[in-house]
Amino acid sequence: MSIELYWGSGSTPAWRVILALTLKGLPWTSHLLSFAARETRSPEFLAINPRGKVPTLQDGDVVVNESIAILAYLDRAYPHRPLFGATPAEAAQVWRFVLEYESHGHPAISAVSRPLLFGPLEPGGDAVRQALPALYAELDLLADRISRSPDGAGPLVGTSLSAADLVWFCGIQQLVRAATRPAAATLDLGIWPLGDRWPAIVAWAGQIEAIAGYDATRPPHWADGEHPAPSRLR
Ligand SMILES: N[C@@H](CCC(=O)N[C@@H](CS)C(=O)NCC(=O)O)C(=O)O
């Protein structure tokens, strides 16, 4: 069977899946869809994903939508290099951190990053400022968890990178991209450089950035233009 992935540049749910495929060393065929050209709304794509969202993974006859479902599928179909822990207790913790990201981390990161990346951003950035305390609380919790790992640099669960790390990492990267946009420069958000306040997060991110083939997983358009996103957090 050959794995086909429909994805979009800058989609953090899609990036999670690409990191998982890379970590597992699985070959895959790329279908990079353009959001600007509304390729996620083409009849061909809607036939496999009626919501018109990436990522979608096709593996022979199996079609999976929703990035976390895709991670779970890949782990069952290709169990080497597990992403959901080595024991029942680890699996529970991995799911806990994945779901906490979806319930708490993602809303907190989005409230700050989306206005900076996609607008609207009112002068003074009041809505972004109001969202900062909840974001800081999430970053504090993440840093605290990392600090409690045996060498203080993660992973979040057990002794090897899991779905929990990949999911949180892509969110943190989106935050860093937003915090380094020109629009953020005047707002003094206290986020970048991340290591000034959350050095444990930077140390942990280094483990994911060290995955063989990591650079090729990064959203291609983030490297473009006058203000590319930093490719490393340190
Ligand atoms: N919960 C979904 C989120 C998917 C999603 O929202 N994808 C966005 C990009 S990040 C998308 O495809 N948007 C295209 C559109 O709405 O046209 C997952 O984890 O896969």
Coordinates of C-alpha atoms and ligand atoms in Angstrom, one line a residue:
M1 CA 0.0 0.0 0.0
S2 CA 1.2 3.5 -0.5
I3 CA 0.4 6.4 1.9
E4 CA -1.0 9.5 0.2
L5 CA -1.4 12.7 2.3
Y6 CA -3.5 15.7 1.3
W7 CA -2.1 18.7 3.2
G8 CA -1.7 22.5 3.2
S9 CA 1.3 24.6 3.9
G10 CA 1.0 26.2 7.4
S11 CA -1.7 23.8 8.6
T12 CA -0.5 22.6 12.0
P13 CA -2.8 19.6 12.0
A14 CA -1.2 18.6 8.7
W15 CA 2.3 19.2 10.1
R16 CA 1.7 16.8 13.0
V17 CA 1.0 14.0 10.5
I18 CA 4.0 14.8 8.4
L19 CA 6.2 14.7 11.6
A20 CA 4.6 11.4 12.5
L21 CA 5.3 9.9 9.1
T22 CA 8.9 11.2 9.3
L23 CA 9.5 9.9 12.8
K24 CA 8.2 6.5 11.7
G25 CA 10.3 6.6 8.5
L26 CA 7.2 5.9 6.3
P27 CA 7.4 6.9 2.7
W28 CA 4.4 9.0 1.5
T29 CA 3.1 10.7 -1.6
S30 CA 2.4 14.4 -1.2
H31 CA -0.7 16.2 -2.4
L32 CA -0.1 19.8 -1.4
L33 CA -3.4 21.7 -1.7
S34 CA -3.5 25.5 -2.1
F35 CA -5.8 27.2 0.4
A36 CA -5.7 30.4 -1.7
A37 CA -6.9 28.5 -4.8
R38 CA -9.6 26.8 -2.7
E39 CA -8.3 23.4 -3.6
T40 CA -9.7 22.1 -0.3
R41 CA -13.1 22.8 -1.7
S42 CA -12.7 21.0 -5.1
P43 CA -15.3 18.3 -5.8
E44 CA -12.4 15.7 -5.9
F45 CA -11.2 16.6 -2.5
L46 CA -14.7 17.0 -1.0
A47 CA -15.4 13.4 -2.2
I48 CA -12.8 12.1 0.3
N49 CA -13.3 14.9 3.0
P50 CA -16.8 16.4 3.0
R51 CA -15.6 19.1 5.4
G52 CA -12.9 20.3 3.0
K53 CA -10.2 20.3 5.6
V54 CA -6.7 19.0 5.6
P55 CA -5.1 16.7 6.5
T56 CA -6.6 13.7 4.9
L57 CA -4.7 10.5 4.6
Q58 CA -5.3 7.7 2.1
D59 CA -3.7 4.3 2.6
G60 CA -5.0 1.9 0.0
D61 CA -8.8 1.7 0.6
V62 CA -8.5 3.4 3.9
V63 CA -9.3 7.1 4.1
V64 CA -8.8 9.0 7.4
N65 CA -9.8 12.6 8.1
E66 CA -8.9 14.5 11.3
S67 CA -5.2 14.7 12.2
I68 CA -5.4 12.9 15.6
A69 CA -7.4 10.1 14.1
I70 CA -4.7 9.9 11.4
L71 CA -2.0 9.6 14.1
A72 CA -4.0 6.9 15.8
Y73 CA -4.4 5.0 12.5
L74 CA -0.7 5.2 11.6
D75 CA 0.2 3.9 15.0
R76 CA -2.1 0.8 14.7
A77 CA -1.2 0.2 11.0
Y78 CA 2.6 0.8 11.4
P79 CA 3.3 0.0 15.1
H80 CA 7.1 0.4 15.0
R81 CA 8.3 3.6 16.7
P82 CA 5.0 3.9 18.7
L83 CA 3.4 7.4 19.1
F84 CA 0.9 6.5 21.8
G85 CA 3.2 5.2 24.5
A86 CA 4.6 1.8 25.4
T87 CA 2.3 0.9 28.3
P88 CA -1.4 1.5 29.2
A89 CA -0.3 4.2 31.6
E90 CA 1.8 6.0 29.0
A91 CA -1.0 5.7 26.5
A92 CA -3.4 7.4 28.9
Q93 CA -0.9 10.2 29.5
V94 CA -0.3 10.7 25.7
W95 CA -4.0 11.0 25.1
R96 CA -4.3 13.3 28.1
F97 CA -1.8 15.8 26.6
V98 CA -3.2 15.5 23.1
L99 CA -6.7 16.3 24.3
E100 CA -5.5 19.0 26.6
Y101 CA -3.9 20.6 23.6
E102 CA -7.1 20.5 21.7
S103 CA -9.2 21.8 24.6
H104 CA -6.9 24.3 26.2
G105 CA -3.6 24.8 24.3
H106 CA -5.0 25.4 20.9
P107 CA -7.6 28.0 21.9
A108 CA -5.0 29.9 23.9
I109 CA -2.5 29.8 21.1
S110 CA -5.0 30.7 18.4
A111 CA -6.4 33.7 20.3
V112 CA -3.0 35.3 20.2
S113 CA -1.6 33.9 16.9
R114 CA -4.6 34.1 14.5
P115 CA -5.0 37.9 14.7
L116 CA -1.3 38.3 14.1
L117 CA -1.2 35.9 11.2
F118 CA -4.5 36.4 9.5
G119 CA -6.1 39.5 11.1
P120 CA -8.1 41.4 12.0
L121 CA -5.6 43.2 14.4
E122 CA -6.9 46.4 15.8
P123 CA -4.3 49.2 16.7
G124 CA -2.8 48.4 20.1
G125 CA -3.8 44.7 19.7
D126 CA -6.3 44.8 22.6
A127 CA -7.8 41.4 21.8
V128 CA -4.4 39.8 21.6
R129 CA -3.3 41.4 24.9
Q130 CA -6.5 40.2 26.6
A131 CA -5.6 36.7 25.4
L132 CA -2.1 36.7 26.9
P133 CA -2.7 35.6 30.5
A134 CA -4.4 32.4 29.3
L135 CA -1.6 31.8 26.9
Y136 CA 1.1 32.4 29.5
A137 CA -0.7 29.9 31.8
E138 CA -0.6 27.2 29.1
L139 CA 3.1 27.9 28.4
D140 CA 3.8 27.7 32.2
L141 CA 2.0 24.4 32.4
L142 CA 3.9 23.0 29.4
A143 CA 7.3 24.2 30.7
D144 CA 6.5 22.7 34.2
R145 CA 5.7 19.3 32.7
I146 CA 8.9 19.4 30.6
S147 CA 10.9 20.4 33.6
R148 CA 9.7 17.3 35.5
S149 CA 11.0 14.9 32.8
P150 CA 14.1 13.0 33.7
D151 CA 16.6 15.3 32.1
G152 CA 14.4 18.4 32.2
A153 CA 13.9 18.6 28.4
G154 CA 11.1 16.2 27.7
P155 CA 9.6 14.2 26.1
L156 CA 6.2 14.9 27.6
V157 CA 5.5 11.2 28.3
G158 CA 7.9 8.3 28.8
T159 CA 11.3 8.3 27.3
S160 CA 10.6 8.8 23.6
L161 CA 8.7 11.4 21.5
S162 CA 5.0 10.7 21.2
A163 CA 1.9 12.2 19.6
A164 CA 1.7 14.5 22.6
D165 CA 5.0 16.1 21.7
L166 CA 4.2 16.5 18.0
V167 CA 0.8 18.0 18.7
W168 CA 2.1 20.6 21.2
F169 CA 5.2 21.3 19.1
C170 CA 3.3 22.4 16.0
G171 CA 1.1 24.7 18.1
I172 CA 4.2 26.3 19.7
Q173 CA 5.7 26.7 16.3
Q174 CA 2.6 28.5 15.0
L175 CA 2.8 30.8 18.0
V176 CA 6.5 31.6 17.3
R177 CA 5.7 32.3 13.7
A178 CA 3.0 34.8 14.8
A179 CA 5.2 36.4 17.5
T180 CA 7.9 37.0 15.0
R181 CA 5.7 38.7 12.4
P182 CA 6.3 42.4 11.9
A183 CA 2.8 43.1 13.3
A184 CA 3.9 41.7 16.6
A185 CA 7.0 43.9 16.9
T186 CA 5.2 46.9 18.4
L187 CA 3.0 44.9 20.8
D188 CA 5.7 43.7 23.3
L189 CA 3.9 40.4 23.8
G190 CA 6.7 38.9 26.0
I191 CA 6.7 35.7 23.9
W192 CA 9.8 35.9 21.8
P193 CA 12.5 34.9 22.3
L194 CA 10.6 32.1 24.0
G195 CA 13.7 30.9 25.9
D196 CA 13.8 34.1 28.0
R197 CA 10.8 33.0 30.0
W198 CA 10.3 29.3 29.0
P199 CA 13.8 27.8 28.5
A200 CA 12.4 24.3 29.1
I201 CA 10.1 24.6 26.1
V202 CA 13.1 25.6 23.9
A203 CA 15.1 22.6 25.1
W204 CA 12.2 20.3 24.5
A205 CA 11.6 21.7 21.0
G206 CA 15.2 20.9 20.2
Q207 CA 14.4 17.1 20.5
I208 CA 11.7 17.4 17.8
E209 CA 13.9 19.7 15.7
A210 CA 16.5 16.9 15.8
I211 CA 14.3 14.3 14.1
A212 CA 16.1 13.2 11.0
G213 CA 14.4 14.9 8.1
Y214 CA 12.8 17.6 10.3
D215 CA 13.7 20.6 8.1
A216 CA 11.8 19.1 5.1
T217 CA 8.7 18.8 7.3
R218 CA 8.4 22.6 7.9
P219 CA 5.6 24.4 6.2
P220 CA 7.3 25.5 3.0
H221 CA 5.8 29.0 2.8
W222 CA 7.1 29.8 6.3
A223 CA 10.6 30.0 4.8
D224 CA 9.5 32.5 2.2
G225 CA 9.4 36.3 2.0
E226 CA 11.1 39.0 4.0
H227 CA 10.2 37.6 7.4
P228 CA 10.7 33.8 7.5
A229 CA 9.8 32.1 10.7
P230 CA 12.8 31.0 12.8
S231 CA 13.7 27.5 11.9
R232 CA 14.9 26.7 15.4
L233 CA 13.6 28.0 18.7
R234 CA 17.1 28.3 20.2
Ligands
LIG1 N1 -9.5 19.2 13.5 C1 -9.0 19.1 12.2 C2 -8.7 20.5 11.8 C3 -8.4 20.6 10.3 C4 -8.4 22.0 9.8 O1 -9.0 22.9 10.4 N2 -7.7 22.3 8.7 C5 -7.6 23.6 8.1 C6 -6.2 24.0 8.0 S1 -5.4 24.1 9.6 C7 -8.2 23.6 6.7 O2 -8.1 22.6 6.0 N3 -8.8 24.7 6.3 C8 -9.2 24.8 4.9 C9 -10.5 25.4 4.7 O3 -11.2 25.6 5.7 O4 -10.8 25.6 3.5 C10 -7.7 18.2 12.2 O5 -7.1 18.1 13.3 O6 -7.4 17.6 11.2

